[in-house]
Backbone as a chain_set.jsonl record, in Angstrom:
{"seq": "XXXXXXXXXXXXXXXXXXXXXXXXXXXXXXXXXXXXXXXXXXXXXXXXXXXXXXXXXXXXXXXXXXXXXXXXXXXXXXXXXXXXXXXXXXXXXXXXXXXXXXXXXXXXXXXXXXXXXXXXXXXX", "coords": {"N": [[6.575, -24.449, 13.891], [5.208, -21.628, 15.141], [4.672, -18.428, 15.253], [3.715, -15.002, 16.529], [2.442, -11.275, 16.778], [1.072, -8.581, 17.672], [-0.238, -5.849, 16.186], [-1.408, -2.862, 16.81], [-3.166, -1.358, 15.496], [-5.777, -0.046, 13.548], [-7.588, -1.175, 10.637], [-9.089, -2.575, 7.745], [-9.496, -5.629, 6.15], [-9.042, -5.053, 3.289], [-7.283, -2.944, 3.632], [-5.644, -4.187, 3.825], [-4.463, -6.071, 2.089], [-3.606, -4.353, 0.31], [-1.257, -4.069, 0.717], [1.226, -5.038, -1.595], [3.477, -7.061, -3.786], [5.567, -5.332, -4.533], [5.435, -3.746, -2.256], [6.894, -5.212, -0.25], [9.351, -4.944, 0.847], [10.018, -2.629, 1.84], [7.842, -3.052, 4.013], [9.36, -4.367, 5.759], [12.847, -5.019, 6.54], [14.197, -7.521, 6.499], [13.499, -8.456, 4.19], [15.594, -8.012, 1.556], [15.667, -7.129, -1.152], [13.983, -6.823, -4.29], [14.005, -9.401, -6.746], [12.982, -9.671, -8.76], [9.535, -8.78, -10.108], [6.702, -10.637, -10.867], [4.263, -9.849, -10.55], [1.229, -8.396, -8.633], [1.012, -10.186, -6.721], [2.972, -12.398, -7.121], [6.525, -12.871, -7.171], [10.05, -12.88, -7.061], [12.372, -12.552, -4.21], [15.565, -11.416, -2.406], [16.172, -12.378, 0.614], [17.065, -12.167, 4.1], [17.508, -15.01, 4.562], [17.919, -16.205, 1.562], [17.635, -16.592, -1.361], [13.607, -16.865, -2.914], [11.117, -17.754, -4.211], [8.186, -15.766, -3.627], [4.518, -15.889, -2.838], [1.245, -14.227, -3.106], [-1.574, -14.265, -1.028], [-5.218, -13.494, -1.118], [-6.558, -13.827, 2.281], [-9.824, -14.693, 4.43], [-10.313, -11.707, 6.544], [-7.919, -10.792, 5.639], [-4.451, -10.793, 4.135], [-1.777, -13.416, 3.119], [1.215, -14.441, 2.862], [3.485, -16.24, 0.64], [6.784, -18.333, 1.037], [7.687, -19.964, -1.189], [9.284, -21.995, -1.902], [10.781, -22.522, 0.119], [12.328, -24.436, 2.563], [11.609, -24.279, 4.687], [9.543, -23.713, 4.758], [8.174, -20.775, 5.543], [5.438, -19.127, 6.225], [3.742, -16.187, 6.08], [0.853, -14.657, 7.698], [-1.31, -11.618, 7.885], [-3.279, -10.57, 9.281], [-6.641, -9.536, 10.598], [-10.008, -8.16, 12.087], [-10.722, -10.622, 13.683], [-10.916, -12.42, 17.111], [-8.31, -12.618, 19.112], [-8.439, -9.917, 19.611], [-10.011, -8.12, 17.389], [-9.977, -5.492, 16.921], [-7.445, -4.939, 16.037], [-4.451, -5.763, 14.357], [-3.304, -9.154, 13.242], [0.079, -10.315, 13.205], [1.475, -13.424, 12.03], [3.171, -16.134, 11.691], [4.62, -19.072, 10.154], [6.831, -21.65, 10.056], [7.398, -24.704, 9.299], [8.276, -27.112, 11.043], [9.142, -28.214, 14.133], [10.774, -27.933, 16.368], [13.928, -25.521, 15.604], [16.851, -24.585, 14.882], [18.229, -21.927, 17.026], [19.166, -19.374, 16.409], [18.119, -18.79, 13.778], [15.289, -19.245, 14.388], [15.42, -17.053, 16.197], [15.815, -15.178, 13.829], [13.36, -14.975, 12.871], [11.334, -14.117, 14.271], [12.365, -11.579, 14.931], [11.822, -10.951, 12.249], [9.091, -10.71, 12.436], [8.427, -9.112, 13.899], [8.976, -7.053, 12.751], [7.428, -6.412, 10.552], [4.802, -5.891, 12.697], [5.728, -3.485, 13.618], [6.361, -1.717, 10.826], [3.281, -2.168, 10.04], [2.58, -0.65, 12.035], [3.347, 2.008, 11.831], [2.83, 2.283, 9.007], [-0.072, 2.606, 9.231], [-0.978, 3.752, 11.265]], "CA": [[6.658, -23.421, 14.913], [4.385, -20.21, 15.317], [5.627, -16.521, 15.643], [2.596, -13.725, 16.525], [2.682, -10.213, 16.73], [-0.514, -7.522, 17.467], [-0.291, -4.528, 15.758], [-2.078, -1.923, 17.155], [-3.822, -0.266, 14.559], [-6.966, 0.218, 12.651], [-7.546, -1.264, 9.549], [-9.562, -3.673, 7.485], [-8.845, -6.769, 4.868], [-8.617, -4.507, 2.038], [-6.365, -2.313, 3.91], [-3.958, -5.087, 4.31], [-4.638, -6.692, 0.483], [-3.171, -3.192, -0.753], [0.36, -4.377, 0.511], [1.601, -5.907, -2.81], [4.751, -7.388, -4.043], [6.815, -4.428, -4.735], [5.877, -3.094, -1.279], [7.431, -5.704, 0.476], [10.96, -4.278, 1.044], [9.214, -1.213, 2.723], [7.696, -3.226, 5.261], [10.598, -5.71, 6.124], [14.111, -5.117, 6.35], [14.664, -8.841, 6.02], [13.207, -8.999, 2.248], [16.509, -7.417, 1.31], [15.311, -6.444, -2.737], [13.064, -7.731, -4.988], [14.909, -9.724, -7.984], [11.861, -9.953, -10.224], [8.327, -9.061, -9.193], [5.899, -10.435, -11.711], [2.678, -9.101, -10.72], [1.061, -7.675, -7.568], [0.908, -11.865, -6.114], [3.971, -13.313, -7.506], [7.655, -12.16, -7.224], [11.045, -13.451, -6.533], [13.123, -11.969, -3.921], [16.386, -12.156, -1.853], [15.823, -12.581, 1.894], [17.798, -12.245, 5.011], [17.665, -16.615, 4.457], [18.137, -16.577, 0.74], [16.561, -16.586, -2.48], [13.22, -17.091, -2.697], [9.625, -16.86, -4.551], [7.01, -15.415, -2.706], [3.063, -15.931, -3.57], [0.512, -13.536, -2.248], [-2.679, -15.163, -1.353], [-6.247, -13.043, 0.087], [-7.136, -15.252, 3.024], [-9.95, -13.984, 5.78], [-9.347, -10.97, 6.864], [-6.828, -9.925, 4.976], [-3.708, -11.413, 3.511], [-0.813, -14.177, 3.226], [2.528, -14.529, 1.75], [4.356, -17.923, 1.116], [8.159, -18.871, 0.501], [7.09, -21.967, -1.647], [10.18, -22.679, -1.996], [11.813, -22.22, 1.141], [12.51, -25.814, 2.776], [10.888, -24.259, 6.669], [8.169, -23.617, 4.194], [7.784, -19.759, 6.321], [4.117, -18.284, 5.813], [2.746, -14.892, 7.26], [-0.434, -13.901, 7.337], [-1.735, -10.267, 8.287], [-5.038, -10.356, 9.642], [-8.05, -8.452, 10.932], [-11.184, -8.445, 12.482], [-10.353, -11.979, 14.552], [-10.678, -13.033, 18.279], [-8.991, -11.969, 20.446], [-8.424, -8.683, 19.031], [-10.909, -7.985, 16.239], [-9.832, -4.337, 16.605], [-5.785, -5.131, 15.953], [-3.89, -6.8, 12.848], [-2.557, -10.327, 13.761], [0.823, -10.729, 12.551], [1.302, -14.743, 12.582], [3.75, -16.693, 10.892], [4.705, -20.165, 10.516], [7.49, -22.7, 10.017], [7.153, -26.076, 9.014], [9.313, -27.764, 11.68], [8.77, -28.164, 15.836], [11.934, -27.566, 16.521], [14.702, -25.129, 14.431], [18.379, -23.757, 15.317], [17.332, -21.019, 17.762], [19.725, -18.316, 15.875], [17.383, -19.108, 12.957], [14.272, -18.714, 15.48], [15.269, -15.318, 16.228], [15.478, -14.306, 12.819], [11.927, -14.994, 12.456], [11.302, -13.583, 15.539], [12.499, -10.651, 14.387], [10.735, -10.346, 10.953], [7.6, -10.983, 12.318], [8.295, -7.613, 14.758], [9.819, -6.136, 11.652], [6.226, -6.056, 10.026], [4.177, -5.06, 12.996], [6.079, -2.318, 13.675], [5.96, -1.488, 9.832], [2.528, -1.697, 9.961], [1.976, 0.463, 13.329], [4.025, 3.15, 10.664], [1.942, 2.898, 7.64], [-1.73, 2.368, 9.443], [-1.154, 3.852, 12.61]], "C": [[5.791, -22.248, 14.487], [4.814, -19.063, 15.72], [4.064, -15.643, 16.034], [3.067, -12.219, 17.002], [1.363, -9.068, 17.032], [-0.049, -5.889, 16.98], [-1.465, -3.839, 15.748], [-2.908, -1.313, 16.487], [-5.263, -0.673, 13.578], [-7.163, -0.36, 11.223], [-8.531, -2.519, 8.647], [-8.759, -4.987, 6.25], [-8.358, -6.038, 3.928], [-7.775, -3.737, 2.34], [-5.295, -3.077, 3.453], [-3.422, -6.075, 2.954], [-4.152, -5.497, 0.057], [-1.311, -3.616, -0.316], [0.654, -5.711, -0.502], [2.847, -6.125, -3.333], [6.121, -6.611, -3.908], [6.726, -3.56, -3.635], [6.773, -3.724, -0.3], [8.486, -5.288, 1.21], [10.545, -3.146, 2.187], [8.771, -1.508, 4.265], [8.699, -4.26, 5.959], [12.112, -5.648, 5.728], [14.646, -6.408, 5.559], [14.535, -9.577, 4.627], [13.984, -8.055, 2.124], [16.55, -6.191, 0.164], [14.874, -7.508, -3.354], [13.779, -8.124, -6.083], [13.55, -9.56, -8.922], [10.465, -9.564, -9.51], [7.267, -9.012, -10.743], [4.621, -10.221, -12.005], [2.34, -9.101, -9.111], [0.991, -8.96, -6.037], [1.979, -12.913, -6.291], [5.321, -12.157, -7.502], [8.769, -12.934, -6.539], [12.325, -12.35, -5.609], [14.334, -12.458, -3.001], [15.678, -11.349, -0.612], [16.832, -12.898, 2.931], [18.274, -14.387, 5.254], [17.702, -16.73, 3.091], [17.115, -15.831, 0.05], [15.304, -16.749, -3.225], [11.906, -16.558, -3.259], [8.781, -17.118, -3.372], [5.182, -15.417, -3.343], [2.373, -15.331, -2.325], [-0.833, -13.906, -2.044], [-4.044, -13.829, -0.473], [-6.328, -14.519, 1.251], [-8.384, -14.18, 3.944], [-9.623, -13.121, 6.422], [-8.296, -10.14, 6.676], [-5.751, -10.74, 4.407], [-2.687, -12.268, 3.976], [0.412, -13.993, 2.092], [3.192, -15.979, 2.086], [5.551, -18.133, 0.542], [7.752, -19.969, -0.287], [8.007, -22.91, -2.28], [11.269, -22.677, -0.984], [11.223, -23.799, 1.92], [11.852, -25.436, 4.311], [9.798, -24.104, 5.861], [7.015, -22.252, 5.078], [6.513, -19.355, 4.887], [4.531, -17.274, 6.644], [1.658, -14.568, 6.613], [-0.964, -12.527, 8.306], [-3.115, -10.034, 7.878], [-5.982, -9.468, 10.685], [-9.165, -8.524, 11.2], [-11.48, -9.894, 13.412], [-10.559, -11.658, 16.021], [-9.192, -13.336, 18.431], [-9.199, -10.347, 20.579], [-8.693, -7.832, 17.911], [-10.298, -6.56, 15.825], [-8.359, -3.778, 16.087], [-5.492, -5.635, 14.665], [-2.894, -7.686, 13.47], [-1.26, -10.86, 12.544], [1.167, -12.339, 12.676], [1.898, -15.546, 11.487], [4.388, -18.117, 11.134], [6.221, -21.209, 10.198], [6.999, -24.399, 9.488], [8.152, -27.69, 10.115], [8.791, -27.585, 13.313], [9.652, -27.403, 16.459], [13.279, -26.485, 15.241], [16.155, -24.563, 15.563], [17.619, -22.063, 16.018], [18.23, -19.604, 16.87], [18.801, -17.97, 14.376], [15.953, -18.691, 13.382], [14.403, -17.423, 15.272], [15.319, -14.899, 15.031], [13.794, -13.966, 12.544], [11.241, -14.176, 13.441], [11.416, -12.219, 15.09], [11.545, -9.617, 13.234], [9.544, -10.341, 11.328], [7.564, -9.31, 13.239], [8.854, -6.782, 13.703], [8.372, -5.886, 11.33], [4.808, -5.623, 11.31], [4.761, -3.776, 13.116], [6.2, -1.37, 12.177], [4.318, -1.162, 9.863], [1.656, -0.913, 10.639], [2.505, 1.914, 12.14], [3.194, 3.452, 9.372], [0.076, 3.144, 8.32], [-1.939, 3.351, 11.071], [-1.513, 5.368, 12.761]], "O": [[5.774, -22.008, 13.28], [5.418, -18.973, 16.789], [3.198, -16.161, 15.329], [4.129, -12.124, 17.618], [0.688, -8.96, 16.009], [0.448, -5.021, 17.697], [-2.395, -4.033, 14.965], [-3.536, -0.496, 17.16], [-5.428, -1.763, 13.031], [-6.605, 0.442, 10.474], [-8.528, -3.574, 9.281], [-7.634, -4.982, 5.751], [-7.193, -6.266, 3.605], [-7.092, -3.491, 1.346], [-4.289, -2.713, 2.844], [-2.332, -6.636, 2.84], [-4.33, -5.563, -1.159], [-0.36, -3.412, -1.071], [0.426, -6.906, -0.312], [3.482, -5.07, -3.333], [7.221, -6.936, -3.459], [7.54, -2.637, -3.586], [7.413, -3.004, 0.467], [8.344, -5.348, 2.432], [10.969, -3.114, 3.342], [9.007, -0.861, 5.285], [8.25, -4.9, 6.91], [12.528, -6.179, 4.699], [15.251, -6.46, 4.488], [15.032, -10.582, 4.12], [13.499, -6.978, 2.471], [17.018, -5.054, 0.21], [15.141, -8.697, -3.185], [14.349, -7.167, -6.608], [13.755, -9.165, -10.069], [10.263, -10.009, -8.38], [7.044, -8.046, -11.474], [3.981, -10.297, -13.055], [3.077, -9.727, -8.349], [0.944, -8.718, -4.831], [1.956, -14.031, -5.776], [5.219, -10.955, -7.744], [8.509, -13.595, -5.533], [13.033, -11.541, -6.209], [14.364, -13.655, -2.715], [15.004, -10.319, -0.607], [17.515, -13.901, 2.72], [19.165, -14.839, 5.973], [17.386, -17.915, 2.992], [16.255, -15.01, 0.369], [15.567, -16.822, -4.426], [11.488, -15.42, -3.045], [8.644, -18.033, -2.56], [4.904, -14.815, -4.38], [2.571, -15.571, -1.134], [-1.444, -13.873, -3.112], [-3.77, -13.356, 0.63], [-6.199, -15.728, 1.055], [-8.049, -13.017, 4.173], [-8.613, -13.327, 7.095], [-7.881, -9.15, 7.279], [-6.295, -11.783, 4.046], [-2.442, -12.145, 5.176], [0.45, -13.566, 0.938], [3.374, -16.601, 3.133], [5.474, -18.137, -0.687], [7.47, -20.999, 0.325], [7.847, -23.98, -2.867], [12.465, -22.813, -1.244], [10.064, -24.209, 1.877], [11.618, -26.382, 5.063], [8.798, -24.484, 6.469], [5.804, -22.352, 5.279], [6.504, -19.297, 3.657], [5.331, -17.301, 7.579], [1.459, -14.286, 5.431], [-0.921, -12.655, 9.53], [-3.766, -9.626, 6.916], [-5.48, -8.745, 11.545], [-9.708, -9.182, 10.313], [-12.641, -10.079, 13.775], [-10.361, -10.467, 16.259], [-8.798, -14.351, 17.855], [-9.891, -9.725, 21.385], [-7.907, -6.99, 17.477], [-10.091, -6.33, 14.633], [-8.099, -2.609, 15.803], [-6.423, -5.921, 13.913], [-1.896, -7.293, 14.073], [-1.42, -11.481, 11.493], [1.094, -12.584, 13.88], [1.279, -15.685, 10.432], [4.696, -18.377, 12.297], [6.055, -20.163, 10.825], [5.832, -24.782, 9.571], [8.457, -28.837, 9.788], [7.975, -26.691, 13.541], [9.384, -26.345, 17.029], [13.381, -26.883, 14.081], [16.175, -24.274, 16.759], [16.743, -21.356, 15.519], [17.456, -18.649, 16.821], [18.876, -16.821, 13.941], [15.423, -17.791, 12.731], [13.786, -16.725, 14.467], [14.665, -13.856, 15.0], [13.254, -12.942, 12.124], [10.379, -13.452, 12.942], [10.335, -11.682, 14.849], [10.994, -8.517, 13.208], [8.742, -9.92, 10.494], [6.63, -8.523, 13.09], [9.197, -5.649, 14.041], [7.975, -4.919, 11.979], [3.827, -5.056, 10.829], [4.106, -2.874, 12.593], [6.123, -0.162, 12.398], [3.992, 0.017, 9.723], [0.534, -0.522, 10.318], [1.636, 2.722, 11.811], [2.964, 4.546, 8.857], [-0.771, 3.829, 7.747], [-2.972, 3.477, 11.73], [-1.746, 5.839, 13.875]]}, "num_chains": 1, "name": "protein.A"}
């Protein structure tokens, strides 16, 4: 499944490569607190769905984060400079499944409007 989000605001790749492990919490209610964060790409935290390391990857644009141990196998990536809105940051997150428990859905649903609206607040 696919989530998206446009956040309004200005910014480039390296803007969006400066949000690093220990900001997480800041922009996302749903990353609850960080249990461990062992460098600005790696960190273990708890999450409105559990426990869970996170890896921070550059991609295009700007950046990704991955549960890589979470069994929906949720990405997001927060990107920039893209079609259809080169001038926006594409929030866009993923699932590993077609189908999921829709109460589950909306959480994601949620987080993914949890971080544009975070980043209409820090960039905007």
């Amino acid at each position: 499944m696919e989530f998206f989000a446009i956040a309004r605001i200005h910014t480039n790749a390296e803007g969006l490569r400066r949000i690093t492990m220990d900001r997480l919490p800041q922009f996302s209610p749903s990353i609850e607190r960080l249990v461990t964060v062992h460098d600005d790409d790696h960190a273990r935290a708890w999450t409105v769905w559990g426990e869970f390391d996170i890896v921070r990857l550059p991609v295009t644009g700007g950046v990704r984060f991955v549960l890589t141990d979470c069994a929906n196998a949720l990405t997001w990536s927060l990107t920039t400079g893209h079609p259809p809105q080169p001038d926006a940051v594409t929030v866009h997150a993923t699932i590993n499944r077609p189908e999921q428990d829709p109460e589950f859905v909306e959480t994601i649903e949620g987080f993914v409007e949890e971080w544009r609206e975070a980043l209409e607040r820090e960039f905007g």
